[in-house]
PDB file of C-alpha atoms and ligand atoms in Angstrom:
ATOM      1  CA  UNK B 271      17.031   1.405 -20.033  1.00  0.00           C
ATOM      2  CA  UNK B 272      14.550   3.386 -18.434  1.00  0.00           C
ATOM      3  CA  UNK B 273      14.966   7.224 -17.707  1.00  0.00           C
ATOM      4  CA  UNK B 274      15.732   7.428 -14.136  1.00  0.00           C
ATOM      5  CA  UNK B 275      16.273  10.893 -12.399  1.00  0.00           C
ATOM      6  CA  UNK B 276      17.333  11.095  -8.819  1.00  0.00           C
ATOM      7  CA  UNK B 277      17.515  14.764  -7.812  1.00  0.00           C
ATOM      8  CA  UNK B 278      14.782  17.132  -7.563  1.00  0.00           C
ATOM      9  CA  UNK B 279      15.520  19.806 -10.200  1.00  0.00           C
ATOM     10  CA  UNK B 280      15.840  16.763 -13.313  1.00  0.00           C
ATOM     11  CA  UNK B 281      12.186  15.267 -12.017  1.00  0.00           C
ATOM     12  CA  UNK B 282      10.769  18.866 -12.100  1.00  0.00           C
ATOM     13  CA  UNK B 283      12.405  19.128 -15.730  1.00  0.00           C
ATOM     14  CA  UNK B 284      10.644  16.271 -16.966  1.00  0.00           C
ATOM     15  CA  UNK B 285       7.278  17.028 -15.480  1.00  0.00           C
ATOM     16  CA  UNK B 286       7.356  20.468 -16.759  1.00  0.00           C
ATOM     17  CA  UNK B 287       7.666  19.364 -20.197  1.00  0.00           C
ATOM     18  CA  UNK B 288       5.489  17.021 -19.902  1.00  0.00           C
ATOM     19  CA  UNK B 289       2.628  19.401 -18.879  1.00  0.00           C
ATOM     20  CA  UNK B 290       3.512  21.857 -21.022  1.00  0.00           C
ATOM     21  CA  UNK B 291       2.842  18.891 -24.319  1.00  0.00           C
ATOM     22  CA  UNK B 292      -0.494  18.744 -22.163  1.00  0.00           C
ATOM     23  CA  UNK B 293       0.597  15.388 -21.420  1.00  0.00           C
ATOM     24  CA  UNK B 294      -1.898  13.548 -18.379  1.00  0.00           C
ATOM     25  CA  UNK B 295       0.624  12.143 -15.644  1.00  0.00           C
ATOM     26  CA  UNK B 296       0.268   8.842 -14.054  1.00  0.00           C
ATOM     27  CA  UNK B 297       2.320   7.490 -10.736  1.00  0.00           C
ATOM     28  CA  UNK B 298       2.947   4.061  -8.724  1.00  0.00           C
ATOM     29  CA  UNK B 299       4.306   5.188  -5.608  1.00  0.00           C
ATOM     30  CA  UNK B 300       6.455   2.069  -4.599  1.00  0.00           C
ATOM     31  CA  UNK B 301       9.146   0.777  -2.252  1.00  0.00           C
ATOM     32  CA  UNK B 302      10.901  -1.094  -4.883  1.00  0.00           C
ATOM     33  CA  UNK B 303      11.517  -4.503  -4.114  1.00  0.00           C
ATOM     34  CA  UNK B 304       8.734  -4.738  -7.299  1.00  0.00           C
ATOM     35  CA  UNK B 305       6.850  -7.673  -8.319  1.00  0.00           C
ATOM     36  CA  UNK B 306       3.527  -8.554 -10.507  1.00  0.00           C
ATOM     37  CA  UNK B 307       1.439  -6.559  -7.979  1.00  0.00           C
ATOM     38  CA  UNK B 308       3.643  -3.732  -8.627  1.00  0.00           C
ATOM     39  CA  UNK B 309       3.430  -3.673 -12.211  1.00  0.00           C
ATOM     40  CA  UNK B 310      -0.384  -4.159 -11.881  1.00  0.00           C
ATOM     41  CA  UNK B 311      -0.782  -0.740 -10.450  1.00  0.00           C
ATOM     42  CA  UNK B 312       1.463   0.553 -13.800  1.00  0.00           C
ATOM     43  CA  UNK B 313      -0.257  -1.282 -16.211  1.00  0.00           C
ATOM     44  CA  UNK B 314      -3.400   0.033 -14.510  1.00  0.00           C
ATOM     45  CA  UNK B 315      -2.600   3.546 -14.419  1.00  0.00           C
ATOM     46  CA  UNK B 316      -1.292   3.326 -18.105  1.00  0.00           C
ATOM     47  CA  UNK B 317      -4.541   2.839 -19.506  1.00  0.00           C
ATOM     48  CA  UNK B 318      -5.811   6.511 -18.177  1.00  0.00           C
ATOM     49  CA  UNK B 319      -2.837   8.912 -18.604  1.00  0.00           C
ATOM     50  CA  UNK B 320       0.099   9.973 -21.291  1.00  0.00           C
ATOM     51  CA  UNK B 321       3.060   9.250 -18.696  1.00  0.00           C
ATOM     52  CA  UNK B 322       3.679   7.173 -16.273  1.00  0.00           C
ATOM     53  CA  UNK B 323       6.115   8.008 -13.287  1.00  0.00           C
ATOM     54  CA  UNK B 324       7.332   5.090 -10.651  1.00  0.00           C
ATOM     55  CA  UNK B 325       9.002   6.292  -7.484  1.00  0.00           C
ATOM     56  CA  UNK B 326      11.192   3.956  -5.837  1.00  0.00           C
ATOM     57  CA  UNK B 327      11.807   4.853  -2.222  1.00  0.00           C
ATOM     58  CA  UNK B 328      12.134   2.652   0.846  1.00  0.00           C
ATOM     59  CA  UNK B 329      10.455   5.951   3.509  1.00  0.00           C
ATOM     60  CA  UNK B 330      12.590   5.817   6.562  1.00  0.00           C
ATOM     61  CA  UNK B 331       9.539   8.035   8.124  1.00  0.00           C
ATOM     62  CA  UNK B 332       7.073   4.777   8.053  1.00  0.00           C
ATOM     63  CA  UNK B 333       8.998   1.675   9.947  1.00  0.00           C
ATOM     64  CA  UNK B 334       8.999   1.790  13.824  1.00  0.00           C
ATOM     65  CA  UNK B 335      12.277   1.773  15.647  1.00  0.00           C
ATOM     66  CA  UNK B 336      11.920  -2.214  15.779  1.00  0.00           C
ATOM     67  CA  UNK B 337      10.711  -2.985  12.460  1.00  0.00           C
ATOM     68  CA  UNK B 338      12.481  -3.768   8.994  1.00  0.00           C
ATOM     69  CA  UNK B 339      13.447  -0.654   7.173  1.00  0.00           C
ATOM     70  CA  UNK B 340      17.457  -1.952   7.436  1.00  0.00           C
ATOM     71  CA  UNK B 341      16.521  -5.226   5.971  1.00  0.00           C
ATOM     72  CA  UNK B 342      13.662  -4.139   3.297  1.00  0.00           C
ATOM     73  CA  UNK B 343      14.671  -5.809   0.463  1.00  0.00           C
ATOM     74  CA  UNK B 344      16.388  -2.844  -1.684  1.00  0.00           C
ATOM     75  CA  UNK B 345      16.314  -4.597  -5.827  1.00  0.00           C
ATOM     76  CA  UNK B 346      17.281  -1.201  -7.711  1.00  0.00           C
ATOM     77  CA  UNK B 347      18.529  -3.126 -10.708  1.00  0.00           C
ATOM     78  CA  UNK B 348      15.836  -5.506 -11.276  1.00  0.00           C
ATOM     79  CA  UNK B 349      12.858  -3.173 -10.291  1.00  0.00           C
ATOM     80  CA  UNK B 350      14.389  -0.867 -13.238  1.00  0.00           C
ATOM     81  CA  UNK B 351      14.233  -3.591 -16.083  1.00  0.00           C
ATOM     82  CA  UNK B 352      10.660  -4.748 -14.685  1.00  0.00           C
ATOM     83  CA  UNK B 353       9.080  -1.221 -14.606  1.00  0.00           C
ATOM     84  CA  UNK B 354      10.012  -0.527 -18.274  1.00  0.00           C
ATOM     85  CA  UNK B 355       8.938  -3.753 -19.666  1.00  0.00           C
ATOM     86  CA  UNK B 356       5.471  -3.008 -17.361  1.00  0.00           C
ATOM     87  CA  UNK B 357       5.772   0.284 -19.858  1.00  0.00           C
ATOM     88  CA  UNK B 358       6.617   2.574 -17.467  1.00  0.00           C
ATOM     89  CA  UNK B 359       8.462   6.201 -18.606  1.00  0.00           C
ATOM     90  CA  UNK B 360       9.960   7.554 -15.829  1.00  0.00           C
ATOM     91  CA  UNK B 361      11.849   6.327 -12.522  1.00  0.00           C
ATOM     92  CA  UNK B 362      12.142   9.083  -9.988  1.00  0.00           C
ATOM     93  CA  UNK B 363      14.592   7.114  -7.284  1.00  0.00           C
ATOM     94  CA  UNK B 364      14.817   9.900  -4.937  1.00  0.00           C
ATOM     95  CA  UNK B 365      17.703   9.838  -1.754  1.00  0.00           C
ATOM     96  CA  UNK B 366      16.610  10.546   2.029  1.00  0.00           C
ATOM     97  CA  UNK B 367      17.796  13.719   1.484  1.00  0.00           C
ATOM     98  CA  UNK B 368      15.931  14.528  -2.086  1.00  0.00           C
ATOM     99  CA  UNK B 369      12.949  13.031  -0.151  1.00  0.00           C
ATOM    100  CA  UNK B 370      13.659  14.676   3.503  1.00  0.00           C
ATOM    101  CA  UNK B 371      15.955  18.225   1.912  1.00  0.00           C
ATOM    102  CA  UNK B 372      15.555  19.754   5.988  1.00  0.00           C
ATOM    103  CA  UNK B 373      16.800  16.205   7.547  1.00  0.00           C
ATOM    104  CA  UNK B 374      14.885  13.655   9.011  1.00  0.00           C
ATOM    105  CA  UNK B 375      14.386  15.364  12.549  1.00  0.00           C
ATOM    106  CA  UNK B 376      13.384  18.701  10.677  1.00  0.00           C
ATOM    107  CA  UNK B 377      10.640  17.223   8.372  1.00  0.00           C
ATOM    108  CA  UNK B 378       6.603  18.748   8.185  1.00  0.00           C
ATOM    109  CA  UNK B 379       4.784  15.660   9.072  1.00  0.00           C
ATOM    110  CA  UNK B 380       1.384  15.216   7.951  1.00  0.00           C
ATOM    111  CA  UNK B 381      -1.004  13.461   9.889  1.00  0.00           C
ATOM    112  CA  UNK B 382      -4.558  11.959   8.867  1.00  0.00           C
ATOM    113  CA  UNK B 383      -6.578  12.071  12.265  1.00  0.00           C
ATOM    114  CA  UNK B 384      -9.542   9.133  13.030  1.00  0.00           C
ATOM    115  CA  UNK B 385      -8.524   6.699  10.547  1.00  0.00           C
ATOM    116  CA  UNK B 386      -4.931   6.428  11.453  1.00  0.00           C
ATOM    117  CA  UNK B 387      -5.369   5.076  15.229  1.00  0.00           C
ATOM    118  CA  UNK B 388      -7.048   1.790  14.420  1.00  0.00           C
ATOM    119  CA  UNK B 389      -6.305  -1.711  12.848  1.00  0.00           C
ATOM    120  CA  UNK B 390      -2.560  -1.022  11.619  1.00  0.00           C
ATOM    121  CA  UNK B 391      -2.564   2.246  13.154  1.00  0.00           C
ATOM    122  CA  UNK B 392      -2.662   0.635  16.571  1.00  0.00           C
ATOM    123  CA  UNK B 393      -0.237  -1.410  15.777  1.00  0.00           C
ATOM    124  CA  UNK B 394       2.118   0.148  14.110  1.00  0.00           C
ATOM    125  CA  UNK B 395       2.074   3.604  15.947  1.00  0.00           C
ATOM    126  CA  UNK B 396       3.440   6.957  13.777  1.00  0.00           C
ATOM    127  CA  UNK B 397       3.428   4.423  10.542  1.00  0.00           C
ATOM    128  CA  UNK B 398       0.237   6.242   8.683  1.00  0.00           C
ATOM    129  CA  UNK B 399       2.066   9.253   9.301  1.00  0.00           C
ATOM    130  CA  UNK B 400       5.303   8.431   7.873  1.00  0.00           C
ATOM    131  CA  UNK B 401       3.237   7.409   4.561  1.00  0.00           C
ATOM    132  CA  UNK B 402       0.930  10.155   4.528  1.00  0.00           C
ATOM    133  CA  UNK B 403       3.928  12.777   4.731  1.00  0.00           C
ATOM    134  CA  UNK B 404       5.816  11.262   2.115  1.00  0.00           C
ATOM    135  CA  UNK B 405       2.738  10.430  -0.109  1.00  0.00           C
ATOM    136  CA  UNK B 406       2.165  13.992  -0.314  1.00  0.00           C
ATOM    137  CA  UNK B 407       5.555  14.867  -1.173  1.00  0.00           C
ATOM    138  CA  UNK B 408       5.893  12.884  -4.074  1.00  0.00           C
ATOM    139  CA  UNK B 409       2.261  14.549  -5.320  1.00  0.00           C
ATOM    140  CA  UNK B 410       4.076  17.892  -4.716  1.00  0.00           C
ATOM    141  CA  UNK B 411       6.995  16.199  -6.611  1.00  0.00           C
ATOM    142  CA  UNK B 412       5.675  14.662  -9.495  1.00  0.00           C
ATOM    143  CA  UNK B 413       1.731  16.381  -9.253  1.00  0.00           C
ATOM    144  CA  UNK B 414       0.322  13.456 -11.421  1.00  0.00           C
ATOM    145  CA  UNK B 415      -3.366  13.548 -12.448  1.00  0.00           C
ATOM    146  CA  UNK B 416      -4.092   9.881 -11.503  1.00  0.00           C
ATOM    147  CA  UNK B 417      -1.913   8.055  -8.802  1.00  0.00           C
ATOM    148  CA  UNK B 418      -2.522   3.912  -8.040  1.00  0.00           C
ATOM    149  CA  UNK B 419      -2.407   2.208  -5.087  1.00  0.00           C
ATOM    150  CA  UNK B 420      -3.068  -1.505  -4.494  1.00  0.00           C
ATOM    151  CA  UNK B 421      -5.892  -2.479  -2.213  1.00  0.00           C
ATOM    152  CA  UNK B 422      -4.145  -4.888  -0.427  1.00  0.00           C
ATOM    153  CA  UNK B 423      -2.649  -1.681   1.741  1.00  0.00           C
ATOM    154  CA  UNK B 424      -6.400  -0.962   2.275  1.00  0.00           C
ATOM    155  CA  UNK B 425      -6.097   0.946   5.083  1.00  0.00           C
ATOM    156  CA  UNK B 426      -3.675   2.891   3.758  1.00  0.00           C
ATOM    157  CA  UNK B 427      -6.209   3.831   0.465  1.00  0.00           C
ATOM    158  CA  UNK B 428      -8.280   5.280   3.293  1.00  0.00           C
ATOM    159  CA  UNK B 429      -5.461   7.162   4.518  1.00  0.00           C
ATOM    160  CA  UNK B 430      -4.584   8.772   1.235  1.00  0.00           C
ATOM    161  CA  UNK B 431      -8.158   9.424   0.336  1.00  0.00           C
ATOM    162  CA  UNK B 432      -8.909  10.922   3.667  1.00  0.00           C
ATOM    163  CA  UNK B 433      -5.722  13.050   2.723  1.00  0.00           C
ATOM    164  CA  UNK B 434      -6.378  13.803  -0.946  1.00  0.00           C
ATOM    165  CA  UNK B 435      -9.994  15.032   0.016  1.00  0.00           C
ATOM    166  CA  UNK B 436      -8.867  17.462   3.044  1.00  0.00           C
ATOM    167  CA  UNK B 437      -5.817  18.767   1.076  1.00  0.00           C
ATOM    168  CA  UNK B 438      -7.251  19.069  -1.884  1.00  0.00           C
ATOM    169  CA  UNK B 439      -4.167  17.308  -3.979  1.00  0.00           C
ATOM    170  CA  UNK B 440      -5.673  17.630  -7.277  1.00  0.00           C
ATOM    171  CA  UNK B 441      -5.065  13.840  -7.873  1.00  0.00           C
ATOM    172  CA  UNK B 442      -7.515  11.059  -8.997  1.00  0.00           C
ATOM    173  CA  UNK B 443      -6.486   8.177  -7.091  1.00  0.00           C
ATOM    174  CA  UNK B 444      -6.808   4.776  -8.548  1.00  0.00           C
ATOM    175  CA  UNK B 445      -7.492   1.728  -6.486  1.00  0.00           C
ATOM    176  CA  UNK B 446      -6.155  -1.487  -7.834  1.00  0.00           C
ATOM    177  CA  UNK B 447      -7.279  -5.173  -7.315  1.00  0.00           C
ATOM    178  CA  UNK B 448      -4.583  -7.422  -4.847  1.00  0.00           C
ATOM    179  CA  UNK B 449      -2.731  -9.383  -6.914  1.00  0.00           C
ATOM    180  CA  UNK B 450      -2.301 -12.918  -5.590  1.00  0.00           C
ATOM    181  CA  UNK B 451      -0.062 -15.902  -6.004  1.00  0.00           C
ATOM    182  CA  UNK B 452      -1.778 -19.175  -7.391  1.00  0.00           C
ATOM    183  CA  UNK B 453      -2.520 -20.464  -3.870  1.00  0.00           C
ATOM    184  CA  UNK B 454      -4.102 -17.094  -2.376  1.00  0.00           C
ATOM    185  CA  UNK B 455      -1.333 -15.378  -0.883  1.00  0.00           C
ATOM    186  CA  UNK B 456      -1.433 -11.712  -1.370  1.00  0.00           C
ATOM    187  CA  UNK B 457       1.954 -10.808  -3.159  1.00  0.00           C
ATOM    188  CA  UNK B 458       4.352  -8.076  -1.163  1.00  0.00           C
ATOM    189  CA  UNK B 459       7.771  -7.708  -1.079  1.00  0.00           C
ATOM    190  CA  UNK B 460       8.257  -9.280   2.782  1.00  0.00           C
ATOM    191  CA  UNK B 461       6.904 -12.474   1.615  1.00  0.00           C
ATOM    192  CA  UNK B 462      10.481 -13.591   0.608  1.00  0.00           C
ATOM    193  CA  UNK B 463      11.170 -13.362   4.130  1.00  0.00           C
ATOM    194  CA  UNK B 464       9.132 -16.476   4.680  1.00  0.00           C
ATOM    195  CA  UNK B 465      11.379 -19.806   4.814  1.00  0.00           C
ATOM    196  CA  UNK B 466       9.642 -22.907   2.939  1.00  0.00           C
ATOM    197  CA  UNK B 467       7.409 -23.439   5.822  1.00  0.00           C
ATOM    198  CA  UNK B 468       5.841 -20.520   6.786  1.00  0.00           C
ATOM    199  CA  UNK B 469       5.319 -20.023   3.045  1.00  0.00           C
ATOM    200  CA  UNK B 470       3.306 -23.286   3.146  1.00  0.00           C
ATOM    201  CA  UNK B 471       1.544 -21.963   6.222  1.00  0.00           C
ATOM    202  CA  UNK B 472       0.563 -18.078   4.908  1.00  0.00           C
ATOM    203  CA  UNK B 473      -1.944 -18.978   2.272  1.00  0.00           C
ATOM    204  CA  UNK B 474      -3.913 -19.876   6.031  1.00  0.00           C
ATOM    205  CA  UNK B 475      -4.626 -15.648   6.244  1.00  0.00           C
ATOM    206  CA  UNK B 476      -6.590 -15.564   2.979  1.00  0.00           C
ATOM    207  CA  UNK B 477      -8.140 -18.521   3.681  1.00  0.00           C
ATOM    208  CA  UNK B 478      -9.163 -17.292   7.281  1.00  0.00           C
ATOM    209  CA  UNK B 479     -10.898 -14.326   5.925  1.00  0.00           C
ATOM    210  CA  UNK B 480     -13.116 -16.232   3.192  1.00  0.00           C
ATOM    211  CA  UNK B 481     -13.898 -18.689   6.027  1.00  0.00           C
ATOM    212  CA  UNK B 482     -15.165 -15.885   7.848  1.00  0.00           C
ATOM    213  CA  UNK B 483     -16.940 -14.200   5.197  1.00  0.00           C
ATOM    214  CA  UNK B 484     -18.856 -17.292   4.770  1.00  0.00           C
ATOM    215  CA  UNK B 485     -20.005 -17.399   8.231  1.00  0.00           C
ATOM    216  CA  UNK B 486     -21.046 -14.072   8.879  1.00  0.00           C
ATOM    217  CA  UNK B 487     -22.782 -14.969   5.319  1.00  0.00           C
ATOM    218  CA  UNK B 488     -24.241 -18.228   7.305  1.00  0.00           C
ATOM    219  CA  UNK B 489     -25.365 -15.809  10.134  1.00  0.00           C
ATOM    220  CA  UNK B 490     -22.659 -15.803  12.696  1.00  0.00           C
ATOM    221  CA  UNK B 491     -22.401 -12.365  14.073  1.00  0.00           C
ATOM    222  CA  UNK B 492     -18.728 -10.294  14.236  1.00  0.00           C
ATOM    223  CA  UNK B 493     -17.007 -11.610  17.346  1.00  0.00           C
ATOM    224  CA  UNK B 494     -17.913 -15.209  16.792  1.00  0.00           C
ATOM    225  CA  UNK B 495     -16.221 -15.155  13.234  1.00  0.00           C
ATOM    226  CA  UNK B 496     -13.184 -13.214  14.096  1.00  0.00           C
ATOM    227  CA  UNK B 497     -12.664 -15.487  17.083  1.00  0.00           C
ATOM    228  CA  UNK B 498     -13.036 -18.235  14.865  1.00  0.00           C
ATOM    229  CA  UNK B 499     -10.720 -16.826  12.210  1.00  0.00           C
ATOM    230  CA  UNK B 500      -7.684 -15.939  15.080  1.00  0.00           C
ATOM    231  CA  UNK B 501      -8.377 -19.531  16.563  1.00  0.00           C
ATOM    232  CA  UNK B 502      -7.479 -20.954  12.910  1.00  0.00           C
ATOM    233  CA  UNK B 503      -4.670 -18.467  12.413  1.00  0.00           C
ATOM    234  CA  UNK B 504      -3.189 -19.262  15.779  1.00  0.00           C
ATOM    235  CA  UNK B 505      -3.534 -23.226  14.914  1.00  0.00           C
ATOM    236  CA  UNK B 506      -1.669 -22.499  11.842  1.00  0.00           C
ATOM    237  CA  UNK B 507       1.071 -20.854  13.992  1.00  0.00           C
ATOM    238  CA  UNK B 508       0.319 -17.291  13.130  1.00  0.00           C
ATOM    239  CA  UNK B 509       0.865 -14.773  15.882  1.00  0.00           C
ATOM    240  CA  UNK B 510      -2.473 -12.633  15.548  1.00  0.00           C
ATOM    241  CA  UNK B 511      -2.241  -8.671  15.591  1.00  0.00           C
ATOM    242  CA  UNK B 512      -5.663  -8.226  14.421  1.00  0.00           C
ATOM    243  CA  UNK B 513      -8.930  -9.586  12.736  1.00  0.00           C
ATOM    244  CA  UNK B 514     -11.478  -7.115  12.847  1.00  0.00           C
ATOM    245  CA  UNK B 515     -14.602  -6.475  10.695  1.00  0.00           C
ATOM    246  CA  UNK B 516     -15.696  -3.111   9.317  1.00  0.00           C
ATOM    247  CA  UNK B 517     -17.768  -1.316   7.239  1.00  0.00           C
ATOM    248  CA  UNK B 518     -16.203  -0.782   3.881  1.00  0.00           C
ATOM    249  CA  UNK B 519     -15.482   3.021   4.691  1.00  0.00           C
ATOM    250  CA  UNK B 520     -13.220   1.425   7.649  1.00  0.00           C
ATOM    251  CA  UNK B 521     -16.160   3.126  10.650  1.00  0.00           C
ATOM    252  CA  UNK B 522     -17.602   0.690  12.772  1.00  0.00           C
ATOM    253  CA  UNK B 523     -19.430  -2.867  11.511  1.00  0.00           C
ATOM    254  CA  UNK B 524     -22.872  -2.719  12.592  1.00  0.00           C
ATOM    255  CA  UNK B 525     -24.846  -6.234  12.742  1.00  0.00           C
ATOM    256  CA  UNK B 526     -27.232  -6.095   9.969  1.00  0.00           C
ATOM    257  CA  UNK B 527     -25.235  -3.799   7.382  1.00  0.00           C
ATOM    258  CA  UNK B 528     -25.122  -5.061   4.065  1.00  0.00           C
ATOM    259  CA  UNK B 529     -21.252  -4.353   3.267  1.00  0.00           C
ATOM    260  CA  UNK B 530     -18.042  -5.011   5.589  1.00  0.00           C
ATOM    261  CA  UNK B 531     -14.348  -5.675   4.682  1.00  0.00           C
ATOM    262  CA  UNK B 532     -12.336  -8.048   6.874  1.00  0.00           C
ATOM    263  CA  UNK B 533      -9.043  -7.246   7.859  1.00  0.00           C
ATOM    264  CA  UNK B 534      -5.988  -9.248   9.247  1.00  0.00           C
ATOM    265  CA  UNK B 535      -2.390  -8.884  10.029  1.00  0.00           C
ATOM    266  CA  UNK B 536      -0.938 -12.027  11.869  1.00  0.00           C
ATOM    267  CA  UNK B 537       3.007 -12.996  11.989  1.00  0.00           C
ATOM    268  CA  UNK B 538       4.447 -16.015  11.289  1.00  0.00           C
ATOM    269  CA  UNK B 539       8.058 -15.500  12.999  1.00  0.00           C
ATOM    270  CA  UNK B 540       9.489 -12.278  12.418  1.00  0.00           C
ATOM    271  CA  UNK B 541       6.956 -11.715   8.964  1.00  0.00           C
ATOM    272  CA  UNK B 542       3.904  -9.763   9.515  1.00  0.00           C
ATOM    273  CA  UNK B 543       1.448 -10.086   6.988  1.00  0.00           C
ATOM    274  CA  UNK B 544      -1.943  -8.110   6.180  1.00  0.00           C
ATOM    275  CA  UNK B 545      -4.649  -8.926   3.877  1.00  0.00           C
ATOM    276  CA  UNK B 546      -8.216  -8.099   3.482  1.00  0.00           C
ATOM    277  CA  UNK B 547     -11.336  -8.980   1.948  1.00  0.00           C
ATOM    278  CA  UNK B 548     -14.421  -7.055   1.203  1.00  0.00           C
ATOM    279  CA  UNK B 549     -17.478  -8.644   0.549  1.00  0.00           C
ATOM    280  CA  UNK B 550     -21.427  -8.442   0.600  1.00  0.00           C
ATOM    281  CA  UNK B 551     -23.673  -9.753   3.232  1.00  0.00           C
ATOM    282  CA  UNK B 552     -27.149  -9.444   1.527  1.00  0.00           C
ATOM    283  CA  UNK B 553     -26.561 -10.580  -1.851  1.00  0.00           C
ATOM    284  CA  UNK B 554     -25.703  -7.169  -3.369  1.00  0.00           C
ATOM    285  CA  UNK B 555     -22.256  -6.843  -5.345  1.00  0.00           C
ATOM    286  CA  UNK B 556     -19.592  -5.010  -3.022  1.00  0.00           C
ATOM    287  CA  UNK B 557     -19.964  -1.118  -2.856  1.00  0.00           C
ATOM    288  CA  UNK B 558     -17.257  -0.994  -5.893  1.00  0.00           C
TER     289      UNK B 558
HETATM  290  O1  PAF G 773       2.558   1.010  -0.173  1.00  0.00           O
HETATM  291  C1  PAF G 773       3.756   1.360  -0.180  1.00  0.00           C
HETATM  292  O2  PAF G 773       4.612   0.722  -0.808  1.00  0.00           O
HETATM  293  C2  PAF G 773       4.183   2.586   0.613  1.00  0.00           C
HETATM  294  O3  PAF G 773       3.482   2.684   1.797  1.00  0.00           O
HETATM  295  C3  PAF G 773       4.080   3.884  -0.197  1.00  0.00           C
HETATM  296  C4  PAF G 773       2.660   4.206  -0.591  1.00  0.00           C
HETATM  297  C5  PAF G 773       4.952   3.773  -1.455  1.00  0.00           C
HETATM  298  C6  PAF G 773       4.607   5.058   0.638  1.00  0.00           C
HETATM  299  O4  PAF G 773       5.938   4.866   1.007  1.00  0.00           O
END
């Protein structure tokens, strides 16, 4: 079974001999609840460093008052035997209290300004900074030299780069492809929340965004193809928060830029669901 160390003192014990065998320190921050997208991000990571480290934490700090944190799905068991067989070394399955040692109402919150107030942000108020305070912890905790995170969070990849670069958290972060199920749908752990026929229906988010890549390719300009794309959403009985359009660095789209990423998070019932797409509007391959 995997090594799995849920206090402070035994993680720092591990890491220290680690570094001391000059050993190069990967981690997948998670929320458990793991699937192929998950282990993506490990066998990603793998390839650049010695050690890998998965933390397993469901971050009270991120979900508004009215959103799922009592329900996340919470698969301790199962994420365990799937992160070693993805090869991983170490499970650090911190507490609230490990995570939070002065209490929850006591805690240093970090915030990332700008970035944070837009798209999810806006939707979602205090979220970025419930995942940009406990995204630094676990660098304090583990301090790995290469950390992945999928880009189907892209937003948040902005968040903890913005962070990273103004902290100076001597990390390399690692941005990793989505991983998505045979008909298009992003994976994430809330999809299971989706009853046979919204799962039928959510494929309809991916598909909005390559519809509206194509016609900003054909010429339509921003607010024609993100009306377009909520109109087809809302058809397919999506509740829109958001499509918006931005340059790949998440500032402003400006008509006649040759990069944008597309970004959506629509509900169907109580599931909210966010994907993206970045793509190239004058031939050239996307900025990556
Ligand atoms: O992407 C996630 O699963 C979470 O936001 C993260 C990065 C593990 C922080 O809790």
């Amino acid at each position: 079974m995997i090594e799995t160390v849920d206090t402070l003192p035994a993680l720092r014990a591990r890491i220290s001999e680690w570094k001391r065998a000059g050993l190069r320190i990967g981690l997948v921050p998670t929320m458990g609840n793991l699937h192929a997208g998950h282990f993506s991000l490990v066998e990603a990571v793998r390839q650049r460093v010695d050690r890998v480290v998965a933390s397993v934490f469901v971050n009270p700090t991120q979900f508004g008052p009215n959103e799922d944190f009592a329900r996340y799905p919470r698969t301790p068991e199962q994420d365990a035997r799937g992160l070693e067989a993805a090869g991983c070394d170490l499970l650090w399955l911190p507490s609230v209290e490990a995570m939070y040692p002065l209490g929850l109402h006591n805690t240093v919150t970090v915030r990332v300004p700008g970035i944070t107030e837009i798209l999810d942000g806006a939707h979602r108020p205090g979220h970025f900074d419930g995942v940009a305070t406990v995204v630094s912890r676990l660098f304090n905790q583990v301090q790995p030299d290469v950390a992945a995170f999928g880009r189907k969070d892209y937003q948040q990849l902005a968040v903890i780069a913005h962070l990273v670069a103004d902290l100076a958290f001597p990390v390399e972060l690692l941005p990793v492809e989505i991983a998505r199920d045979t008909d298009g749908l992003a994976l994430s752990s809330r999809n299971q929340y989706l009853d046979a026929d919204a799962r039928a229906r959510a494929p309809a988010l991916g598909a909005a965004l390559r519809a509206l890549r194509e016609s900003m390719r054909a010429g339509a300009d921003v607010d024609a193809a993100t009306g377009a794309a909520k109109a087809t959403l809302r058809q397919a009985g999506f509740e829109v928060d958001y499509v918006e359009v931005h340059a790949p660095d998440l500032s402003p789209f400006v008509e006649g830029q040759g990069a944008a990423v597309a970004l959506a998070a629509a509900r169907l019932g109580a599931t909210r669901l966010i994907d993206n797409l970045e793509f190239s509007l004058d031939g050239s391959p996307t900025a990556r």
